[in-house]
mmCIF file of C-alpha atoms in Angstrom:
data_model
loop_
_atom_site.group_PDB
_atom_site.id
_atom_site.type_symbol
_atom_site.label_atom_id
_atom_site.label_comp_id
_atom_site.label_asym_id
_atom_site.label_seq_id
_atom_site.Cartn_x
_atom_site.Cartn_y
_atom_site.Cartn_z
ATOM 1 C CA MET W 18 113.811 -32.658 -51.785
ATOM 2 C CA THR W 19 115.195 -31.720 -48.375
ATOM 3 C CA ILE W 20 113.924 -28.384 -47.078
ATOM 4 C CA LYS W 21 116.959 -26.950 -45.340
ATOM 5 C CA ASP W 22 118.634 -23.535 -45.165
ATOM 6 C CA THR W 23 122.139 -23.561 -46.606
ATOM 7 C CA PRO W 24 125.060 -21.162 -46.121
ATOM 8 C CA GLU W 25 126.047 -19.031 -49.100
ATOM 9 C CA GLU W 26 127.957 -15.783 -49.487
ATOM 10 C CA TRP W 27 127.884 -13.577 -52.575
ATOM 11 C CA GLU W 28 130.871 -11.447 -53.553
ATOM 12 C CA ILE W 29 131.263 -8.135 -51.737
ATOM 13 C CA ARG W 30 133.068 -5.411 -53.701
ATOM 14 C CA ALA W 31 133.208 -2.855 -50.876
ATOM 15 C CA THR W 32 132.024 -2.451 -47.298
ATOM 16 C CA ALA W 33 131.639 0.430 -44.855
ATOM 17 C CA THR W 34 130.330 0.963 -41.320
ATOM 18 C CA PRO W 35 128.572 4.348 -41.252
ATOM 19 C CA PHE W 36 127.288 3.923 -37.695
ATOM 20 C CA THR W 37 128.601 2.160 -34.591
ATOM 21 C CA GLY W 38 126.492 2.042 -31.432
ATOM 22 C CA ASN W 39 126.976 0.601 -27.958
ATOM 23 C CA LYS W 40 125.679 -2.862 -28.871
ATOM 24 C CA THR W 41 125.118 -2.935 -32.613
ATOM 25 C CA SER W 42 126.297 -1.188 -35.764
ATOM 26 C CA VAL W 43 125.123 -0.539 -39.310
ATOM 27 C CA ARG W 44 127.078 -1.896 -42.264
ATOM 28 C CA THR W 45 126.799 -1.135 -45.968
ATOM 29 C CA ASP W 46 128.009 -3.801 -48.405
ATOM 30 C CA ASP W 47 128.219 -3.507 -52.184
ATOM 31 C CA VAL W 48 127.061 -6.984 -53.229
ATOM 32 C CA VAL W 49 127.412 -8.580 -56.664
ATOM 33 C CA MET W 50 124.027 -9.874 -57.861
ATOM 34 C CA PRO W 51 123.586 -13.018 -60.034
ATOM 35 C CA ASP W 52 123.308 -10.853 -63.165
ATOM 36 C CA GLY W 53 126.589 -9.098 -62.388
ATOM 37 C CA THR W 54 125.162 -5.812 -61.144
ATOM 38 C CA VAL W 55 126.408 -4.391 -57.860
ATOM 39 C CA VAL W 56 123.796 -3.298 -55.307
ATOM 40 C CA GLY W 57 124.211 -1.647 -51.902
ATOM 41 C CA ARG W 58 122.765 -3.483 -48.929
ATOM 42 C CA ASP W 59 122.427 -1.795 -45.510
ATOM 43 C CA TYR W 60 121.945 -3.970 -42.447
ATOM 44 C CA GLN W 61 122.344 -4.001 -38.688
ATOM 45 C CA VAL W 62 125.265 -6.012 -37.322
ATOM 46 C CA HIS W 63 124.222 -7.793 -34.131
ATOM 47 C CA PRO W 64 126.181 -9.937 -31.630
ATOM 48 C CA GLY W 65 123.425 -12.535 -31.354
ATOM 49 C CA SER W 66 120.943 -13.336 -28.607
ATOM 50 C CA VAL W 67 119.473 -16.088 -26.501
ATOM 51 C CA ALA W 68 115.935 -16.523 -25.178
ATOM 52 C CA VAL W 69 114.440 -18.905 -22.627
ATOM 53 C CA LEU W 70 111.014 -20.493 -22.631
ATOM 54 C CA ALA W 71 110.887 -21.500 -18.973
ATOM 55 C CA LEU W 72 108.110 -24.036 -18.363
ATOM 56 C CA ASP W 73 106.992 -24.861 -14.820
ATOM 57 C CA GLU W 74 105.329 -27.968 -13.406
ATOM 58 C CA ALA W 75 101.870 -26.399 -13.864
ATOM 59 C CA ASP W 76 102.461 -25.995 -17.625
ATOM 60 C CA ARG W 77 102.882 -22.251 -17.308
ATOM 61 C CA VAL W 78 105.490 -20.157 -19.111
ATOM 62 C CA LEU W 79 107.471 -17.490 -17.318
ATOM 63 C CA VAL W 80 106.859 -14.208 -19.154
ATOM 64 C CA LEU W 81 107.937 -10.592 -18.742
ATOM 65 C CA ARG W 82 106.176 -7.398 -19.786
ATOM 66 C CA GLN W 83 108.596 -4.716 -20.921
ATOM 67 C CA TYR W 84 108.476 -1.407 -22.785
ATOM 68 C CA ARG W 85 110.080 -1.546 -26.240
ATOM 69 C CA HIS W 86 110.649 1.954 -27.549
ATOM 70 C CA PRO W 87 111.169 1.222 -31.288
ATOM 71 C CA VAL W 88 107.653 -0.254 -31.574
ATOM 72 C CA ARG W 89 106.060 1.947 -28.866
ATOM 73 C CA HIS W 90 104.561 -1.024 -27.053
ATOM 74 C CA LYS W 91 104.792 -2.886 -23.804
ATOM 75 C CA LEU W 92 105.334 -6.447 -24.992
ATOM 76 C CA TRP W 93 104.938 -9.753 -23.236
ATOM 77 C CA GLU W 94 108.193 -11.629 -23.792
ATOM 78 C CA ILE W 95 110.220 -14.562 -22.546
ATOM 79 C CA PRO W 96 113.564 -13.864 -20.803
ATOM 80 C CA ALA W 97 116.201 -12.964 -23.373
ATOM 81 C CA GLY W 98 119.458 -11.107 -23.803
ATOM 82 C CA LEU W 99 122.561 -10.523 -25.872
ATOM 83 C CA LEU W 100 125.597 -12.727 -26.134
ATOM 84 C CA ASP W 101 128.084 -10.640 -24.163
ATOM 85 C CA VAL W 102 131.248 -11.668 -25.996
ATOM 86 C CA PRO W 103 132.000 -13.360 -29.345
ATOM 87 C CA GLY W 104 132.053 -17.138 -28.956
ATOM 88 C CA GLU W 105 130.166 -17.092 -25.649
ATOM 89 C CA ASN W 106 128.462 -20.390 -24.841
ATOM 90 C CA PRO W 107 124.763 -19.648 -25.487
ATOM 91 C CA LEU W 108 123.617 -21.971 -22.699
ATOM 92 C CA HIS W 109 125.617 -19.971 -20.173
ATOM 93 C CA ALA W 110 124.146 -16.759 -21.548
ATOM 94 C CA ALA W 111 120.622 -18.182 -21.294
ATOM 95 C CA GLN W 112 121.170 -19.308 -17.714
ATOM 96 C CA ARG W 113 122.434 -15.814 -16.887
ATOM 97 C CA GLU W 114 119.402 -14.125 -18.453
ATOM 98 C CA LEU W 115 116.943 -16.403 -16.643
ATOM 99 C CA TYR W 116 118.663 -15.581 -13.365
ATOM 100 C CA GLU W 117 118.928 -11.841 -13.960
ATOM 101 C CA GLU W 118 115.433 -11.257 -15.330
ATOM 102 C CA ALA W 119 113.418 -13.764 -13.287
ATOM 103 C CA HIS W 120 115.707 -14.940 -10.435
ATOM 104 C CA VAL W 121 115.003 -18.516 -11.516
ATOM 105 C CA LYS W 122 117.228 -21.492 -12.321
ATOM 106 C CA ALA W 123 116.451 -24.645 -14.289
ATOM 107 C CA GLU W 124 117.846 -28.182 -14.213
ATOM 108 C CA ASP W 125 116.734 -29.372 -17.671
ATOM 109 C CA TRP W 126 117.772 -27.436 -20.776
ATOM 110 C CA ARG W 127 117.054 -28.176 -24.449
ATOM 111 C CA VAL W 128 117.311 -26.237 -27.700
ATOM 112 C CA LEU W 129 113.821 -25.320 -28.874
ATOM 113 C CA ALA W 130 114.597 -23.328 -32.045
ATOM 114 C CA ASP W 131 117.282 -21.275 -33.805
ATOM 115 C CA VAL W 132 116.071 -18.271 -35.781
ATOM 116 C CA TYR W 133 117.226 -15.216 -37.710
ATOM 117 C CA THR W 134 114.887 -12.518 -36.424
ATOM 118 C CA THR W 135 114.911 -10.121 -39.406
ATOM 119 C CA PRO W 136 117.260 -11.519 -42.091
ATOM 120 C CA GLY W 137 116.296 -8.861 -44.606
ATOM 121 C CA GLY W 138 117.845 -6.098 -42.534
ATOM 122 C CA CYS W 139 119.772 -7.531 -39.590
ATOM 123 C CA ASP W 140 122.167 -10.442 -39.020
ATOM 124 C CA GLU W 141 120.820 -11.181 -35.521
ATOM 125 C CA ALA W 142 120.631 -14.892 -34.713
ATOM 126 C CA VAL W 143 118.697 -16.105 -31.660
ATOM 127 C CA ARG W 144 118.823 -19.474 -29.962
ATOM 128 C CA ILE W 145 115.629 -20.209 -28.033
ATOM 129 C CA PHE W 146 115.997 -22.690 -25.181
ATOM 130 C CA LEU W 147 113.407 -24.738 -23.348
ATOM 131 C CA ALA W 148 114.098 -24.735 -19.600
ATOM 132 C CA ARG W 149 112.301 -27.106 -17.204
ATOM 133 C CA ASP W 150 112.552 -28.221 -13.581
ATOM 134 C CA LEU W 151 112.458 -24.632 -12.373
ATOM 135 C CA SER W 152 113.273 -23.355 -8.900
ATOM 136 C CA GLU W 153 114.023 -20.070 -7.201
ATOM 137 C CA ALA W 154 117.623 -18.981 -7.684
ATOM 138 C CA GLU W 155 119.880 -18.430 -4.702
ATOM 139 C CA GLY W 156 121.585 -15.161 -3.800
ATOM 140 C CA GLU W 157 120.571 -11.548 -4.259
ATOM 141 C CA ARG W 158 118.358 -10.420 -7.073
ATOM 142 C CA PHE W 159 120.010 -8.715 -10.035
ATOM 143 C CA ALA W 160 119.758 -4.911 -9.902
ATOM 144 C CA VAL W 161 117.543 -3.681 -12.747
ATOM 145 C CA ALA W 162 117.724 -0.315 -14.501
ATOM 146 C CA GLU W 163 116.248 1.669 -17.409
ATOM 147 C CA GLU W 164 113.337 -0.172 -19.142
ATOM 148 C CA GLU W 165 113.826 -3.226 -16.937
ATOM 149 C CA ALA W 166 113.019 -1.186 -13.826
ATOM 150 C CA ASP W 167 109.386 -1.128 -14.997
ATOM 151 C CA MET W 168 109.290 -4.803 -15.969
ATOM 152 C CA GLU W 169 106.452 -7.091 -14.833
ATOM 153 C CA LEU W 170 106.799 -10.825 -14.261
ATOM 154 C CA ASP W 171 104.095 -13.485 -14.536
ATOM 155 C CA ARG W 172 103.487 -17.165 -15.303
ATOM 156 C CA VAL W 173 100.905 -17.838 -17.994
ATOM 157 C CA PRO W 174 99.429 -21.191 -19.129
ATOM 158 C CA VAL W 175 100.704 -22.388 -22.481
ATOM 159 C CA GLU W 176 97.217 -22.507 -23.991
ATOM 160 C CA ASP W 177 96.606 -18.841 -23.099
ATOM 161 C CA LEU W 178 99.782 -17.813 -24.875
ATOM 162 C CA VAL W 179 98.884 -19.846 -27.961
ATOM 163 C CA ARG W 180 95.471 -18.182 -28.061
ATOM 164 C CA GLY W 181 97.089 -14.747 -27.724
ATOM 165 C CA VAL W 182 99.541 -15.428 -30.539
ATOM 166 C CA LEU W 183 96.869 -16.643 -32.950
ATOM 167 C CA ALA W 184 94.554 -13.776 -31.985
ATOM 168 C CA GLY W 185 97.228 -11.232 -32.887
ATOM 169 C CA GLU W 186 97.552 -10.046 -29.282
ATOM 170 C CA LEU W 187 101.139 -11.195 -28.630
ATOM 171 C CA HIS W 188 103.904 -10.081 -30.998
ATOM 172 C CA ASN W 189 107.347 -10.690 -29.525
ATOM 173 C CA ASN W 190 109.321 -12.849 -31.950
ATOM 174 C CA CYS W 191 110.930 -15.143 -29.382
ATOM 175 C CA LEU W 192 107.700 -15.672 -27.461
ATOM 176 C CA VAL W 193 105.751 -16.484 -30.640
ATOM 177 C CA VAL W 194 108.393 -18.862 -32.026
ATOM 178 C CA GLY W 195 109.070 -20.413 -28.625
ATOM 179 C CA VAL W 196 105.466 -21.122 -27.694
ATOM 180 C CA LEU W 197 104.462 -22.484 -31.101
ATOM 181 C CA SER W 198 107.647 -24.589 -31.275
ATOM 182 C CA LEU W 199 106.803 -26.026 -27.861
ATOM 183 C CA VAL W 200 103.350 -27.081 -29.052
ATOM 184 C CA ALA W 201 104.787 -28.511 -32.276
ATOM 185 C CA ALA W 202 107.429 -30.493 -30.374
ATOM 186 C CA ARG W 203 104.799 -31.963 -28.086
ATOM 187 C CA THR W 204 102.688 -33.154 -31.004
ATOM 188 C CA GLY W 205 105.772 -34.550 -32.743
ATOM 189 C CA ASP W 206 108.485 -36.647 -31.102
ATOM 190 C CA GLY W 207 108.095 -35.050 -27.660
ATOM 191 C CA LEU W 208 110.136 -32.563 -25.653
ATOM 192 C CA ASP W 209 112.788 -35.075 -24.661
ATOM 193 C CA ALA W 210 113.628 -35.506 -28.360
ATOM 194 C CA LEU W 211 114.639 -31.858 -28.713
ATOM 195 C CA ARG W 212 118.284 -31.084 -29.433
ATOM 196 C CA PRO W 213 120.624 -31.019 -26.403
ATOM 197 C CA ALA W 214 121.475 -27.670 -24.854
ATOM 198 C CA GLN W 215 125.033 -27.773 -26.233
ATOM 199 C CA ALA W 216 123.971 -28.573 -29.818
ATOM 200 C CA PRO W 217 126.140 -26.839 -32.450
ATOM 201 C CA TRP W 218 124.992 -23.401 -33.584
ATOM 202 C CA PRO W 219 126.669 -22.483 -36.892
ATOM 203 C CA ALA W 220 125.210 -18.952 -36.805
ATOM 204 C CA ARG W 221 127.185 -18.210 -33.613
ATOM 205 C CA PRO W 222 129.885 -20.885 -33.134
ATOM 206 C CA PHE W 223 130.987 -21.614 -29.583
ATOM 207 C CA GLU W 224 132.992 -24.099 -27.535
ATOM 208 C CA ALA W 225 130.918 -26.345 -25.276
#
């Protein structure tokens, strides 16, 4: 048996959008269940995101510490951000986020993992990239505002992040998935065997 997620869509009898925000919205669908009953399902509609596990020559990961109001925590995270427009190339978005949040560029890009962050209540899909061969970006630094104005930047050894994840001290989804996927890839076929940066992404189709 092949363990693989498969696309499927159950019948929707009615749909409504009771809330529309600046970046996301809330949708209510009346979905037909296998037994024929119709049940309402509320979920957040999200444009999709990218995240970057940037690994330097000293085997350290570039991380950011940022306040996240919904969970009332300052979380250590990897650079990440929204897809700005439907169909945007996720690699371009990831390169933009790495530049804006860390003023860093990378020469080697691979796909580390594709995830649905909270599929029970949100349709957000995230592509997590591995970026290597890092260097300081050219030009002026991106002007930060709001929560990002208080953001801290650091480089942390991979083993320290793994310890923090397993100890329950680090909680950001993309950091946890990214770091553990990195370790798994190393013990498997190696980082060079990861999918190319322009690999298809059915959750958020794009043109390479």
